């Protein structure tokens, strides 16, 4: 599942990890000595980041569909027109296709 952490969440997870490491090193090897509050807070941060990541992926997919549709419309306009209107439609089509590629690259980061 995609996750999207804020800077504060990254630092908080790092601090929680250090606390857990310290507690683990101080305790018995055969027992779980990490405080449950640390585990709960880390799980809460993980859940929020996962929910945020899922929402971001859905929004990116909607934008990708819109840009692809706009590129297709511009392509039809380009094919059915001539002269300056055709050139403007070609530029518009290329702009929409480039935006769609940027969105696709962003979506790959979540996989």
Coordinates of N, CA and C in Angstrom, one line a residue:
X1 N 0.8 -1.2 0.0 CA 0.0 0.0 0.0 C 0.9 1.2 0.0
X2 N 0.5 2.3 -0.7 CA 1.3 3.5 -0.7 C 1.2 4.2 0.6
X3 N 2.3 4.8 1.0 CA 2.3 5.6 2.2 C 2.9 7.0 1.9
X4 N 2.4 8.0 2.6 CA 2.9 9.3 2.4 C 3.1 10.0 3.7
X5 N 4.4 10.1 4.1 CA 4.7 10.6 5.4 C 5.0 12.1 5.4
X6 N 4.6 12.9 6.4 CA 5.0 14.2 6.5 C 6.4 14.3 7.1
X7 N 7.0 15.4 7.1 CA 8.4 15.5 7.7 C 8.3 15.3 9.2
X8 N 7.3 15.8 9.8 CA 7.1 15.6 11.3 C 6.9 14.1 11.6
X9 N 6.1 13.4 10.8 CA 5.9 12.0 11.0 C 7.2 11.2 10.9
X10 N 8.0 11.6 9.9 CA 9.3 10.9 9.7 C 10.2 11.0 11.0
X11 N 10.3 12.3 11.5 CA 11.1 12.5 12.6 C 10.5 11.8 13.9
X12 N 9.2 11.8 14.0 CA 8.5 11.2 15.1 C 8.8 9.7 15.1
X13 N 8.7 9.1 13.9 CA 9.0 7.6 13.8 C 10.4 7.3 14.1
X14 N 11.3 8.2 13.7 CA 12.7 8.0 14.0 C 13.0 8.0 15.5
X15 N 12.3 9.0 16.2 CA 12.5 9.1 17.7 C 11.9 7.9 18.4
X16 N 10.7 7.5 17.9 CA 10.1 6.3 18.5 C 11.0 5.0 18.3
X17 N 11.6 5.0 17.1 CA 12.5 3.9 16.8 C 13.7 3.9 17.8
X18 N 14.2 5.0 18.0 CA 15.3 5.1 19.0 C 14.9 4.7 20.4
X19 N 13.7 5.2 20.8 CA 13.2 4.8 22.1 C 13.0 3.3 22.2
X20 N 12.5 2.7 21.2 CA 12.2 1.3 21.1 C 13.6 0.5 21.2
X21 N 14.5 1.0 20.5 CA 15.9 0.4 20.5 C 16.5 0.5 21.9
X22 N 16.4 1.6 22.5 CA 16.9 1.8 23.9 C 16.2 0.8 24.8
X23 N 14.9 0.7 24.8 CA 14.1 -0.2 25.7 C 14.5 -1.6 25.4
X24 N 14.6 -1.9 24.1 CA 14.9 -3.3 23.7 C 16.3 -3.7 24.2
X25 N 17.2 -2.8 24.1 CA 18.6 -3.1 24.5 C 18.7 -3.2 26.1
X26 N 17.9 -2.5 26.8 CA 17.9 -2.5 28.2 C 17.2 -3.7 28.8
X27 N 16.3 -4.4 28.1 CA 15.5 -5.5 28.6 C 16.1 -6.8 28.3
X28 N 15.3 -7.8 28.7 CA 15.7 -9.2 28.5 C 15.5 -9.6 27.0
X29 N 16.5 -10.4 26.5 CA 16.5 -10.8 25.1 C 15.2 -11.6 24.7
X30 N 14.7 -12.4 25.7 CA 13.6 -13.3 25.4 C 12.3 -12.7 25.6
X31 N 12.2 -11.5 26.0 CA 10.9 -10.8 26.2 C 10.8 -9.5 25.4
X32 N 9.5 -9.2 25.1 CA 9.2 -7.9 24.4 C 9.2 -6.8 25.5
X33 N 10.2 -6.0 25.5 CA 10.3 -5.0 26.5 C 10.0 -3.6 26.0
X34 N 9.5 -3.5 24.8 CA 9.1 -2.2 24.2 C 7.7 -1.8 24.8
X35 N 7.6 -0.5 25.2 CA 6.4 0.0 25.8 C 5.3 0.0 24.7
X36 N 4.1 -0.4 25.1 CA 2.9 -0.5 24.2 C 2.6 0.9 23.6
X37 N 2.8 1.9 24.4 CA 2.5 3.3 23.9 C 3.3 3.6 22.7
X38 N 4.5 3.2 22.7 CA 5.4 3.4 21.5 C 4.9 2.7 20.3
X39 N 4.5 1.4 20.5 CA 4.0 0.6 19.4 C 2.7 1.2 18.8
X40 N 1.8 1.6 19.7 CA 0.5 2.2 19.3 C 0.7 3.5 18.5
X41 N 1.6 4.3 19.0 CA 1.8 5.6 18.3 C 2.4 5.4 16.9
X42 N 3.4 4.4 16.8 CA 4.0 4.1 15.5 C 2.9 3.6 14.6
X43 N 2.1 2.7 15.1 CA 1.0 2.1 14.3 C 0.0 3.2 13.8
X44 N -0.3 4.2 14.7 CA -1.2 5.2 14.3 C -0.6 6.1 13.2
X45 N 0.7 6.4 13.3 CA 1.4 7.2 12.3 C 1.4 6.4 11.0
X46 N 1.6 5.1 11.0 CA 1.7 4.3 9.8 C 0.3 4.3 9.2
X47 N -0.8 4.1 9.9 CA -2.1 4.1 9.4 C -2.5 5.4 8.7
X48 N -2.2 6.6 9.4 CA -2.4 7.9 8.8 C -1.7 8.1 7.5
X49 N -0.4 7.7 7.5 CA 0.4 7.8 6.2 C -0.2 6.9 5.1
X50 N -0.6 5.8 5.5 CA -1.2 4.9 4.4 C -2.5 5.4 3.9
X51 N -3.4 6.0 4.8 CA -4.6 6.6 4.3 C -4.3 7.8 3.4
X52 N -3.4 8.6 3.8 CA -3.0 9.8 3.0 C -2.4 9.3 1.7
X53 N -1.6 8.3 1.6 CA -1.0 7.8 0.4 C -2.1 7.3 -0.5
X54 N -3.1 6.6 0.0 CA -4.2 6.1 -0.8 C -5.0 7.2 -1.4
X55 N -5.3 8.2 -0.6 CA -6.0 9.4 -1.2 C -5.2 10.1 -2.3
X56 N -3.9 10.2 -2.1 CA -3.1 10.9 -3.1 C -3.0 10.1 -4.4
X57 N -2.9 8.8 -4.3 CA -2.9 8.0 -5.5 C -4.2 8.1 -6.2
X58 N -5.4 8.1 -5.5 CA -6.7 8.2 -6.1 C -6.8 9.6 -6.9
X59 N -6.3 10.7 -6.2 CA -6.3 12.0 -6.8 C -5.4 12.0 -8.1
X60 N -4.3 11.4 -8.0 CA -3.4 11.4 -9.2 C -4.0 10.6 -10.3
X61 N -4.7 9.5 -10.0 CA -5.3 8.7 -11.1 C -6.4 9.5 -11.7
X62 N -7.2 10.3 -10.9 CA -8.2 11.1 -11.5 C -7.6 12.2 -12.4
X63 N -6.6 12.8 -12.0 CA -5.9 13.9 -12.8 C -5.3 13.2 -14.1
X64 N -4.8 12.0 -14.0 CA -4.2 11.4 -15.2 C -5.3 11.1 -16.2
X65 N -6.5 10.6 -15.7 CA -7.6 10.4 -16.6 C -8.0 11.7 -17.3
X66 N -8.1 12.8 -16.6 CA -8.5 14.1 -17.1 C -7.5 14.5 -18.2
X67 N -6.2 14.4 -17.9 CA -5.2 14.9 -18.9 C -5.2 14.0 -20.1
X68 N -5.4 12.7 -20.0 CA -5.5 11.8 -21.1 C -6.7 12.1 -22.0
X69 N -7.8 12.4 -21.4 CA -9.0 12.8 -22.1 C -8.8 14.1 -22.8
X70 N -8.2 15.1 -22.1 CA -7.9 16.4 -22.8 C -7.0 16.2 -24.0
X71 N -6.0 15.3 -23.8 CA -5.0 15.1 -24.9 C -5.8 14.5 -26.1
X72 N -6.7 13.6 -25.9 CA -7.4 12.9 -26.9 C -8.3 14.0 -27.6
X73 N -8.9 14.8 -26.9 CA -9.8 15.9 -27.5 C -8.9 16.8 -28.3
X74 N -7.8 17.2 -27.8 CA -6.9 18.1 -28.6 C -6.4 17.4 -29.9
X75 N -6.2 16.1 -29.8 CA -5.8 15.3 -31.0 C -6.9 15.3 -32.1
X76 N -8.1 15.1 -31.6 CA -9.2 15.2 -32.6 C -9.3 16.5 -33.2
X77 N -9.2 17.6 -32.4 CA -9.2 18.9 -32.9 C -8.1 19.2 -33.9
X78 N -6.9 18.7 -33.6 CA -5.8 18.8 -34.5 C -6.0 18.2 -35.8
X79 N -6.6 17.0 -35.8 CA -6.8 16.2 -37.1 C -8.0 16.8 -37.9
X80 N -8.9 17.5 -37.3 CA -10.0 18.0 -38.0 C -9.9 19.5 -38.4
X81 N -8.7 20.1 -38.1 CA -8.6 21.5 -38.4 C -7.4 21.7 -39.3
X82 N -7.1 23.0 -39.7 CA -6.0 23.3 -40.5 C -5.4 24.6 -40.1
X83 N -4.2 24.9 -40.5 CA -3.6 26.2 -40.3 C -3.2 26.4 -38.9
X84 N -3.4 27.7 -38.4 CA -2.9 28.1 -37.1 C -3.7 27.3 -36.0
X85 N -5.0 27.0 -36.3 CA -5.8 26.2 -35.3 C -5.2 24.8 -35.1
X86 N -4.7 24.2 -36.2 CA -4.1 22.9 -36.1 C -2.8 23.0 -35.2
X87 N -2.0 24.0 -35.5 CA -0.8 24.1 -34.7 C -1.0 24.3 -33.2
X88 N -2.0 25.2 -32.9 CA -2.4 25.4 -31.5 C -2.9 24.1 -30.9
X89 N -3.7 23.3 -31.6 CA -4.2 22.1 -31.1 C -3.1 21.1 -30.8
X90 N -2.1 21.1 -31.7 CA -0.9 20.2 -31.6 C -0.1 20.6 -30.3
X91 N 0.1 21.9 -30.1 CA 0.8 22.3 -28.9 C 0.0 21.9 -27.6
X92 N -1.3 22.1 -27.7 CA -2.1 21.7 -26.6 C -2.1 20.2 -26.3
X93 N -2.1 19.4 -27.4 CA -2.0 18.0 -27.2 C -0.7 17.6 -26.6
X94 N 0.4 18.2 -27.0 CA 1.7 17.9 -26.5 C 1.8 18.3 -25.0
X95 N 1.2 19.4 -24.7 CA 1.2 19.9 -23.3 C 0.4 18.9 -22.4
X96 N -0.7 18.4 -22.8 CA -1.5 17.5 -22.1 C -0.8 16.1 -21.9
X97 N -0.2 15.7 -23.0 CA 0.6 14.4 -23.0 C 1.8 14.5 -22.0
X98 N 2.4 15.7 -22.0 CA 3.6 15.9 -21.1 C 3.1 15.9 -19.6
X99 N 2.0 16.5 -19.4 CA 1.4 16.5 -18.0 C 1.0 15.1 -17.6
X100 N 0.5 14.3 -18.5 CA 0.1 13.0 -18.2 C 1.3 12.1 -17.9
X101 N 2.4 12.3 -18.6 CA 3.7 11.6 -18.3 C 4.2 12.0 -16.9
X102 N 4.1 13.3 -16.6 CA 4.6 13.7 -15.2 C 3.7 13.0 -14.1
X103 N 2.5 12.9 -14.4 CA 1.6 12.3 -13.4 C 1.9 10.8 -13.3
X104 N 2.1 10.1 -14.4 CA 2.5 8.7 -14.4 C 3.8 8.5 -13.7
X105 N 4.8 9.3 -13.9 CA 6.0 9.2 -13.1 C 5.8 9.3 -11.6
X106 N 4.9 10.3 -11.2 CA 4.6 10.4 -9.8 C 3.9 9.2 -9.3
X107 N 3.0 8.6 -10.1 CA 2.3 7.4 -9.6 C 3.3 6.2 -9.4
X108 N 4.3 6.2 -10.2 CA 5.3 5.1 -10.1 C 6.0 5.1 -8.7
X109 N 6.1 6.3 -8.2 CA 6.8 6.5 -6.9 C 6.0 5.8 -5.7
X110 N 4.7 5.6 -5.9 CA 3.8 5.0 -4.9 C 3.8 3.5 -5.0
X111 N 4.4 2.9 -6.0 CA 4.3 1.5 -6.2 C 5.5 0.8 -5.7

